């Protein structure tokens, strides 16, 4: 996997309209991004799967998953190891394309467009759906260049300093690194590196941020900072987070999806409902530690 | 702490709440007996025994806090702990009210208003507590609703008893009594009205226990206030 595919921004796609998922058209003009207006508390669905099946070779990883993920809320995916939650996350921005044996059936809609349609460019898709991973993965570049990376690839270098500063502030990192922007991102602490990766992701202004256990490698203080940040990010972005930490899901998410063994989405509801009075006994057994 | 121990802790909490309810009900029975028999020794036993009830409350409160802090319970486990946390408060208050009965017994020096059957009211409240705790133990939603219904009957009986006392007092001719006799009568009437009020409140606590149990069993807050 290249470094580029590990981030929100990806090279070679700087000429497309940001709201388009279509494959790039040679010779088209670069279009400055135009953020749609965003209202807080929206229940509008931004991601929807219908009868989604995923196979790795002959093994089925997801079974007929139907889910509607609301805009600008935090949706948590929980479940035991191997239940398919990360597989689902990686379907959203087609990261599973990078796995040869992976096969996807059914529909996965982003803004009502099936991301697996032939005319969808996965690179363009990933620019609108960023991703943050379990292990912080800053590039071996300066803090500044890490954040500016995607913007430069998209030829969005106008007011670059301001954009870098805005992204670092958005990731709650600016105050800690504003005096050392030329230093390597690898010199930062684990928690700071993770926030740098979040800054890199939001610098190109995606609509969705996928997080695959973003705090599991961090200490409690850094975890708390990331959780606070996720809450703030949900003001502007749709956040989908996979976590093994159920208390973390309970703390930070608006909606929770519970996957259980066999890639089955058993229950999806308001987080409060899931953790206070789930509908399904299997979910109750899982979250109370009687199963799994 | 291993999750296996967590399940044991939940079982222990439930059993300890039931044990506390047994202790409190015994104190209430003793308080009623002390009133009926004018038994000062028994009354003192109830009064001094309140310390044990208070300690049980503090121990169980600690168990609930430990479970919340260390195990981060959710769903039915969370509801059981939250309900138990509230129920032990009601049990502790019932213990205090049983102590009041002991104190009334010590102060009473004559029978007044035999037509007010304190023992009957006491028996009804005891039954309500006992049945509320059975509902808690057996996770019975139906039992919870039944307790709430019975409280209306208890309230009506208590109101009727208070009316009898007040009416009789109004109609009593006190001209031939000494000042001391009048003073004693007023104190006894006052104690009797307080006894009726305390028994009515014990019924309310039994309903609280049923309400929290219903929340525990069905996540239903219908009976809470």
Coordinates of C-alpha atoms in Angstrom, one line a residue:
Chain A
X1 CA 0.0 0.0 0.0
X2 CA 1.5 3.4 -1.0
X3 CA 1.6 6.2 1.5
X4 CA -0.8 8.1 -0.7
X5 CA -3.5 5.5 -0.3
X6 CA -3.1 5.7 3.4
X7 CA -4.3 9.3 3.5
X8 CA -7.2 11.4 2.5
X9 CA -5.5 13.1 -0.4
X10 CA -4.2 11.2 -3.3
X11 CA -2.0 12.2 -6.2
X12 CA -2.9 12.5 -9.8
X13 CA -6.5 13.7 -9.3
X14 CA -6.0 17.4 -9.2
X15 CA -8.1 18.2 -12.2
X16 CA -11.5 17.0 -11.2
X17 CA -14.4 18.8 -9.7
X18 CA -14.4 18.0 -6.0
X19 CA -18.0 17.0 -5.9
X20 CA -17.6 14.5 -8.7
X21 CA -16.7 10.9 -8.3
X22 CA -16.2 10.4 -12.0
X23 CA -13.0 9.3 -13.5
X24 CA -10.7 12.2 -14.5
X25 CA -11.2 13.7 -17.9
X26 CA -7.9 14.5 -19.6
X27 CA -7.4 18.2 -20.1
X28 CA -10.2 19.4 -17.7
X29 CA -9.6 22.5 -15.7
X30 CA -8.8 22.5 -12.0
X31 CA -11.9 23.6 -10.1
X32 CA -11.6 25.3 -6.8
X33 CA -13.5 23.5 -4.2
X34 CA -16.8 24.7 -3.1
X35 CA -18.1 23.5 0.2
X36 CA -21.8 22.9 0.3
X37 CA -23.6 24.6 3.2
X38 CA -23.6 22.4 6.3
X39 CA -26.2 22.6 9.0
X40 CA -25.6 21.0 12.4
X41 CA -27.8 18.2 13.6
X42 CA -28.8 17.1 10.2
X43 CA -30.3 13.6 9.8
X44 CA -29.6 13.5 6.1
X45 CA -28.1 10.2 5.0
X46 CA -24.7 10.6 3.4
X47 CA -23.7 6.9 3.2
X48 CA -26.0 4.0 2.6
X49 CA -25.4 0.4 2.1
X50 CA -28.1 -1.9 0.6
X51 CA -27.7 -5.7 0.8
X52 CA -23.9 -5.3 0.9
X53 CA -22.0 -8.6 0.8
X54 CA -18.2 -8.7 0.9
X55 CA -16.1 -11.8 0.3
X56 CA -12.4 -12.5 0.7
X57 CA -12.0 -15.3 -1.7
X58 CA -14.6 -17.9 -0.6
X59 CA -15.0 -16.5 2.9
X60 CA -17.9 -14.1 3.4
X61 CA -16.9 -11.1 5.5
X62 CA -20.1 -9.1 5.4
X63 CA -23.6 -10.4 5.0
X64 CA -26.4 -8.3 3.5
X65 CA -25.5 -5.2 5.4
X66 CA -28.2 -2.4 5.2
X67 CA -27.3 0.8 7.0
X68 CA -27.9 4.5 6.6
X69 CA -25.2 6.7 8.1
X70 CA -26.3 10.3 8.9
X71 CA -24.5 13.4 7.9
X72 CA -22.3 15.2 10.4
X73 CA -22.7 12.8 13.2
X74 CA -20.3 10.3 14.7
X75 CA -21.2 6.7 13.8
X76 CA -19.4 4.0 15.7
X77 CA -18.9 0.5 14.5
X78 CA -18.3 -2.1 17.2
X79 CA -18.1 -5.8 17.4
X80 CA -15.7 -8.7 18.1
X81 CA -12.6 -9.3 16.0
X82 CA -13.3 -10.6 12.6
X83 CA -16.9 -9.4 12.6
X84 CA -16.5 -7.2 9.5
X85 CA -16.6 -3.7 10.9
X86 CA -13.3 -2.7 9.4
X87 CA -14.2 -4.4 6.2
X88 CA -17.3 -2.3 6.0
X89 CA -15.3 0.9 6.8
X90 CA -12.9 0.1 4.0
X91 CA -15.8 -0.5 1.6
X92 CA -16.9 3.1 2.0
X93 CA -13.9 4.6 0.3
X94 CA -13.0 1.4 -1.7
X95 CA -9.9 0.6 0.2
X96 CA -10.8 -3.0 -0.2
X97 CA -10.0 -2.5 -3.9
X98 CA -6.4 -2.9 -2.8
X99 CA -7.0 -6.4 -1.7
X100 CA -7.0 -8.8 -4.7
X101 CA -9.3 -11.4 -3.1
X102 CA -11.9 -8.9 -2.0
X103 CA -15.2 -9.0 -3.8
X104 CA -18.1 -6.6 -3.2
X105 CA -21.7 -7.2 -4.0
X106 CA -24.7 -5.0 -3.4
X107 CA -24.9 -1.3 -3.2
X108 CA -22.8 1.2 -1.3
X109 CA -24.1 4.7 -1.9
X110 CA -22.2 7.9 -1.1
X111 CA -24.4 11.0 -1.7
X112 CA -26.8 8.6 -3.6
X113 CA -24.1 7.5 -6.0
X114 CA -22.9 3.9 -5.9
X115 CA -19.2 4.1 -5.2
X116 CA -18.7 0.7 -7.0
X117 CA -20.2 2.0 -10.3
X118 CA -17.7 1.7 -13.2
X119 CA -17.5 5.4 -13.7
X120 CA -16.4 6.1 -10.1
X121 CA -12.7 7.0 -9.7
X122 CA -11.6 5.6 -6.3
X123 CA -9.0 8.2 -6.0
X124 CA -11.5 11.0 -6.4
X125 CA -13.7 9.1 -3.9
X126 CA -11.0 8.9 -1.3
X127 CA -10.4 12.7 -1.6
X128 CA -14.0 13.2 -0.4
X129 CA -13.8 10.4 2.1
X130 CA -10.7 10.6 4.2
X131 CA -9.3 7.9 6.4
X132 CA -7.3 7.8 9.6
X133 CA -5.7 4.6 10.7
X134 CA -4.8 2.8 14.0
X135 CA -1.1 3.6 13.8
X136 CA -0.3 7.2 13.1
X137 CA 1.4 7.3 9.7
X138 CA 2.8 10.8 9.0
X139 CA 5.1 11.1 6.0
X140 CA 8.8 11.5 6.7
X141 CA 8.4 15.2 5.9
X142 CA 8.0 18.3 7.9
X143 CA 4.8 19.0 9.8
X144 CA 4.0 21.7 7.3
X145 CA 4.6 19.5 4.3
X146 CA 2.5 16.7 5.8
X147 CA -0.5 18.9 5.9
X148 CA 0.2 20.7 2.6
X149 CA 0.8 17.4 0.8
X150 CA -2.7 16.8 -0.5
X151 CA -3.3 20.4 -1.3
X152 CA -0.2 20.6 -3.4
X153 CA -1.2 17.4 -5.2
X154 CA -4.5 19.1 -6.0
X155 CA -2.8 22.3 -7.1
X156 CA -4.6 24.1 -4.3
X157 CA -1.5 26.0 -3.3
X158 CA -3.1 29.5 -3.1
X159 CA -3.0 30.7 0.5
X160 CA -1.3 27.5 1.4
X161 CA 0.0 28.8 4.7
X162 CA -3.5 29.8 5.8
X163 CA -4.9 26.4 4.8
X164 CA -2.2 24.5 6.7
X165 CA -2.8 26.6 9.7
X166 CA -6.5 26.1 9.5
X167 CA -6.1 22.3 9.2
X168 CA -3.8 22.2 12.1
X169 CA -6.2 24.3 14.2
X170 CA -9.0 22.0 13.1
X171 CA -7.0 19.1 14.4
X172 CA -6.3 20.8 17.7
X173 CA -2.6 20.7 17.0
X174 CA -1.7 24.3 15.9
X175 CA -0.9 25.6 19.4
X176 CA 1.5 22.8 20.0
X177 CA 3.4 22.9 16.7
X178 CA 3.1 26.4 15.3
X179 CA 6.7 27.2 16.3
X180 CA 8.1 24.0 14.7
X181 CA 6.4 23.6 11.4
X182 CA 9.6 22.8 9.6
X183 CA 10.5 19.9 11.9
X184 CA 9.7 16.3 11.0
X185 CA 6.3 15.0 11.7
X186 CA 7.9 11.9 12.9
X187 CA 9.4 13.8 15.8
X188 CA 6.0 14.4 17.3
X189 CA 4.4 12.2 20.1
X190 CA 2.0 9.4 19.1
X191 CA -1.0 11.5 19.9
X192 CA 0.4 14.5 18.0
X193 CA 1.2 12.3 15.0
X194 CA -2.4 11.0 15.0
X195 CA -3.7 14.6 15.1
X196 CA -1.2 15.5 12.3
X197 CA -2.8 12.7 10.2
X198 CA -6.2 14.1 11.0
X199 CA -5.0 17.6 10.0
X200 CA -3.6 16.1 6.7
X201 CA -7.0 14.5 6.1
X202 CA -9.1 17.6 6.7
X203 CA -6.7 19.9 4.8
X204 CA -8.4 18.9 1.6
X205 CA -11.8 19.4 3.1
X206 CA -13.4 15.9 2.7
X207 CA -17.0 15.3 3.5
X208 CA -16.5 12.1 5.5
X209 CA -13.7 11.0 7.8
X210 CA -13.3 7.2 8.4
X211 CA -11.3 6.3 11.5
X212 CA -10.1 2.8 12.1
X213 CA -9.4 2.5 15.8
X214 CA -7.7 5.9 15.8
X215 CA -6.9 5.9 19.5
X216 CA -6.1 2.3 20.2
X217 CA -2.3 3.0 20.1
X218 CA -2.5 6.1 22.2
X219 CA -2.2 6.7 25.9
X220 CA -5.3 7.9 27.9
X221 CA -4.4 11.6 27.6
X222 CA -3.8 11.5 23.8
X223 CA -7.0 9.3 23.5
X224 CA -9.0 12.0 25.4
X225 CA -7.6 14.6 23.0
X226 CA -8.6 12.6 20.0
X227 CA -12.1 11.9 21.4
X228 CA -12.6 15.7 22.0
X229 CA -11.4 16.3 18.5
X230 CA -13.8 13.8 17.0
X231 CA -16.6 15.6 18.7
X232 CA -15.5 18.9 17.2
X233 CA -15.0 17.3 13.7
X234 CA -18.6 16.1 13.7
X235 CA -19.6 19.8 13.5
X236 CA -18.3 19.9 9.9
X237 CA -17.7 16.3 8.8
X238 CA -19.5 12.9 8.9
X239 CA -17.3 10.7 11.1
X240 CA -17.4 6.9 11.0
X241 CA -15.2 5.2 13.5
X242 CA -14.3 1.6 14.2
X243 CA -13.4 0.9 17.7
X244 CA -12.8 -2.1 20.0
X245 CA -13.4 0.2 23.0
X246 CA -17.1 0.1 23.7
X247 CA -16.8 2.8 26.3
X248 CA -15.2 5.0 23.7
X249 CA -18.1 4.3 21.3
X250 CA -20.5 5.2 24.1
X251 CA -18.7 8.4 24.9
X252 CA -18.2 9.9 21.4
X253 CA -20.8 8.5 19.0
X254 CA -24.3 9.5 18.1
X255 CA -25.1 6.2 16.4
X256 CA -23.7 2.8 17.0
X257 CA -23.7 -0.2 14.7
X258 CA -23.1 -3.6 16.2
X259 CA -21.5 -6.2 14.0
X260 CA -21.3 -9.8 15.3
X261 CA -19.5 -12.9 14.1
X262 CA -20.1 -13.7 10.5
X263 CA -20.2 -10.1 9.2
X264 CA -23.8 -9.6 10.3
X265 CA -24.9 -6.1 11.2
X266 CA -27.2 -7.1 14.1
X267 CA -28.3 -3.7 15.4
X268 CA -27.9 -0.1 14.4
X269 CA -29.5 2.6 16.5
X270 CA -28.9 5.7 18.6
X271 CA -25.9 5.1 20.8
X272 CA -27.9 5.7 24.0
X273 CA -30.4 3.1 23.0
X274 CA -27.7 0.5 22.2
X275 CA -25.9 0.9 25.5
X276 CA -29.0 1.3 27.7
X277 CA -31.6 -1.0 26.2
X278 CA -30.6 -2.9 23.0
X279 CA -33.2 -4.6 21.0
X280 CA -31.3 -7.9 20.4
X281 CA -30.2 -10.3 23.1
X282 CA -27.1 -11.0 21.2
X283 CA -26.1 -7.4 21.3
X284 CA -26.9 -7.2 25.0
X285 CA -24.8 -10.3 25.6
X286 CA -21.9 -8.8 23.6
X287 CA -21.8 -5.3 25.1
X288 CA -22.2 -6.7 28.7
X289 CA -19.4 -9.1 28.1
X290 CA -21.3 -12.3 28.2
X291 CA -20.4 -13.1 24.6
X292 CA -17.4 -12.6 22.4
Chain B
X1 CA -10.6 -7.3 37.2
X2 CA -11.7 -10.4 35.2
X3 CA -15.1 -10.3 33.6
X4 CA -16.0 -13.5 35.4
X5 CA -15.7 -11.7 38.7
X6 CA -17.9 -8.9 37.3
X7 CA -20.8 -11.3 36.9
X8 CA -20.2 -12.6 40.4
X9 CA -20.2 -9.0 41.7
X10 CA -23.6 -8.3 40.0
X11 CA -25.0 -11.5 41.6
X12 CA -23.6 -10.4 45.0
X13 CA -25.1 -6.9 44.6
X14 CA -28.5 -8.3 44.0
X15 CA -28.3 -10.7 46.9
X16 CA -27.0 -8.0 49.2
X17 CA -29.9 -5.7 48.3
X18 CA -32.3 -8.5 49.1
X19 CA -30.5 -9.1 52.4
X20 CA -30.7 -5.4 53.3
X21 CA -34.4 -5.5 52.5
X22 CA -34.8 -8.4 54.9
X23 CA -33.0 -6.5 57.7
X24 CA -35.2 -3.4 57.1
X25 CA -38.4 -5.3 57.0
X26 CA -37.4 -7.0 60.3
X27 CA -36.8 -3.6 61.8
X28 CA -40.2 -2.5 60.6
X29 CA -41.9 -5.5 62.1
X30 CA -40.1 -4.9 65.4
X31 CA -41.1 -1.2 65.4
X32 CA -44.7 -2.2 64.9
X33 CA -44.5 -4.8 67.6
X34 CA -42.9 -2.2 70.0
X35 CA -45.8 0.1 69.3
X36 CA -48.4 -2.6 69.8
X37 CA -46.8 -4.1 72.9
X38 CA -45.4 -0.9 74.4
X39 CA -42.1 -2.8 74.6
X40 CA -39.4 -0.4 75.4
X41 CA -36.6 -3.0 75.0
X42 CA -37.8 -3.8 71.6
X43 CA -38.1 -0.1 70.7
X44 CA -34.5 0.5 71.7
X45 CA -33.4 -2.5 69.7
X46 CA -35.0 -0.9 66.6
X47 CA -33.5 2.5 67.3
X48 CA -30.0 1.2 67.9
X49 CA -30.3 -1.2 65.0
X50 CA -30.6 1.7 62.6
X51 CA -26.8 2.0 62.6
X52 CA -26.6 -1.5 61.0
X53 CA -29.0 -0.4 58.2
X54 CA -27.0 2.7 57.6
X55 CA -23.8 0.7 57.3
X56 CA -25.4 -1.7 54.9
X57 CA -26.5 1.2 52.8
X58 CA -23.0 2.7 52.7
X59 CA -21.5 -0.7 51.9
X60 CA -23.9 -1.3 49.0
X61 CA -23.5 2.3 47.8
X62 CA -19.8 1.5 47.6
X63 CA -20.4 -1.7 45.7
X64 CA -22.5 0.2 43.1
X65 CA -19.9 2.9 42.7
X66 CA -17.1 0.4 42.3
X67 CA -19.1 -1.5 39.6
X68 CA -19.8 1.8 37.8
X69 CA -16.2 3.0 38.0
X70 CA -14.4 -0.2 37.3
X71 CA -16.7 -2.2 35.0
X72 CA -18.4 0.5 33.0
X73 CA -21.7 -1.5 32.9
X74 CA -24.2 -1.1 30.1
X75 CA -27.7 -2.2 29.1
X76 CA -29.4 -4.5 31.6
X77 CA -26.4 -4.6 33.9
X78 CA -26.3 -0.8 34.0
X79 CA -30.1 -0.7 34.7
X80 CA -29.7 -3.2 37.5
X81 CA -27.0 -1.3 39.2
X82 CA -28.7 2.1 38.7
X83 CA -32.0 0.6 40.1
X84 CA -30.2 -1.0 43.1
X85 CA -28.4 2.3 43.8
X86 CA -31.8 4.0 44.2
X87 CA -33.6 1.1 45.9
X88 CA -31.0 1.0 48.8
X89 CA -31.8 4.7 49.4
X90 CA -35.5 3.8 49.8
X91 CA -34.6 0.9 52.1
X92 CA -32.4 3.1 54.2
X93 CA -35.3 5.6 54.5
X94 CA -37.7 2.8 55.5
X95 CA -35.2 1.9 58.2
X96 CA -35.3 5.5 59.5
X97 CA -39.1 5.4 59.5
X98 CA -39.0 2.1 61.4
X99 CA -36.8 3.9 63.9
X100 CA -39.4 6.6 64.2
X101 CA -42.0 3.9 65.2
X102 CA -39.6 2.8 68.0
X103 CA -39.3 6.4 69.2
X104 CA -43.1 6.9 69.1
X105 CA -43.5 3.6 71.1
X106 CA -41.1 4.9 73.8
X107 CA -43.0 8.1 74.2
X108 CA -46.5 6.7 74.1
X109 CA -48.1 6.1 77.6
X110 CA -51.7 5.2 76.8
X111 CA -53.9 3.7 74.2
X112 CA -55.6 6.3 72.1
X113 CA -58.1 5.8 69.3
X114 CA -58.2 2.0 69.2
X115 CA -60.4 2.3 66.1
X116 CA -57.3 3.3 64.2
X117 CA -55.7 0.0 63.3
X118 CA -52.0 0.8 63.1
X119 CA -51.1 -2.9 62.9
X120 CA -53.3 -3.3 59.8
X121 CA -51.6 -0.3 58.1
X122 CA -48.2 -1.6 59.1
X123 CA -49.0 -5.1 57.8
X124 CA -50.1 -3.6 54.4
X125 CA -46.9 -1.6 54.1
X126 CA -44.8 -4.6 55.0
X127 CA -46.6 -6.7 52.4
X128 CA -45.9 -3.9 49.8
X129 CA -42.2 -3.9 50.6
X130 CA -41.9 -7.6 50.6
X131 CA -43.7 -7.9 47.2
X132 CA -41.7 -5.1 45.7
X133 CA -38.5 -7.0 46.7
X134 CA -40.0 -10.2 45.2
X135 CA -40.6 -8.3 42.0
X136 CA -36.9 -7.1 42.1
X137 CA -35.7 -10.6 42.8
X138 CA -37.8 -12.2 40.1
X139 CA -37.7 -9.3 37.7
X140 CA -41.4 -9.1 37.5
X141 CA -42.9 -6.1 35.7
X142 CA -46.5 -7.2 36.6
X143 CA -45.5 -7.3 40.3
X144 CA -44.3 -3.7 40.0
X145 CA -47.6 -2.4 38.6
X146 CA -49.5 -4.3 41.3
X147 CA -47.5 -2.5 44.1
X148 CA -48.4 0.9 42.6
X149 CA -52.1 0.0 42.5
X150 CA -52.0 -1.1 46.2
X151 CA -50.5 2.2 47.3
X152 CA -53.7 3.9 46.3
X153 CA -55.6 1.7 48.8
X154 CA -53.0 2.4 51.5
X155 CA -53.2 6.1 50.9
X156 CA -56.9 6.0 51.3
X157 CA -56.7 4.0 54.5
X158 CA -54.1 6.4 56.0
X159 CA -56.2 9.4 55.0
X160 CA -59.3 7.8 56.6
X161 CA -57.3 7.0 59.8
X162 CA -56.1 10.6 60.1
X163 CA -59.6 11.9 59.6
X164 CA -60.8 9.7 62.5
X165 CA -58.1 11.0 64.8
X166 CA -58.7 14.6 64.0
X167 CA -62.5 14.3 64.1
X168 CA -62.4 12.5 67.5
X169 CA -60.1 15.1 68.8
X170 CA -62.4 17.9 67.7
X171 CA -65.4 16.1 69.3
X172 CA -63.6 15.2 72.6
X173 CA -64.8 17.2 75.6
X174 CA -61.7 18.3 77.4
X175 CA -63.3 20.5 80.1
X176 CA -63.1 17.9 82.8
X177 CA -59.5 16.9 82.0
X178 CA -56.4 18.4 83.8
X179 CA -54.0 20.4 81.8
X180 CA -51.5 17.5 82.1
X181 CA -54.1 15.1 80.7
X182 CA -54.8 17.4 77.8
X183 CA -51.1 17.8 77.0
X184 CA -50.6 14.0 77.1
X185 CA -53.6 13.5 74.8
X186 CA -52.3 16.0 72.3
X187 CA -48.9 14.4 72.3
X188 CA -50.5 11.0 71.7
X189 CA -52.6 12.3 68.9
X190 CA -49.6 14.0 67.4
X191 CA -47.6 10.7 67.6
X192 CA -50.5 8.8 66.1
X193 CA -50.8 11.1 63.2
X194 CA -47.0 10.9 62.6
X195 CA -47.2 7.1 62.8
X196 CA -49.9 7.1 60.1
X197 CA -47.9 9.6 58.0
X198 CA -44.7 7.5 58.3
X199 CA -46.6 4.3 57.3
X200 CA -48.0 6.1 54.3
X201 CA -44.4 7.2 53.4
X202 CA -43.2 3.6 53.7
X203 CA -45.8 2.7 51.2
X204 CA -44.4 5.4 48.9
X205 CA -40.9 4.0 49.3
X206 CA -42.3 0.5 48.4
X207 CA -43.7 2.1 45.2
X208 CA -40.3 3.7 44.5
X209 CA -38.7 0.3 44.8
X210 CA -41.3 -1.1 42.3
X211 CA -40.7 1.8 40.0
X212 CA -37.0 1.3 39.9
X213 CA -37.5 -2.4 39.5
X214 CA -39.7 -1.8 36.5
X215 CA -37.0 0.4 35.0
X216 CA -34.5 -2.3 35.6
X217 CA -36.6 -5.0 34.0
X218 CA -38.1 -3.2 31.1
X219 CA -36.3 0.1 30.8
X220 CA -39.7 1.6 31.5
X221 CA -39.8 4.8 33.7
X222 CA -43.6 4.9 33.8
X223 CA -43.9 4.4 37.6
X224 CA -41.1 6.9 38.4
X225 CA -43.0 9.8 39.7

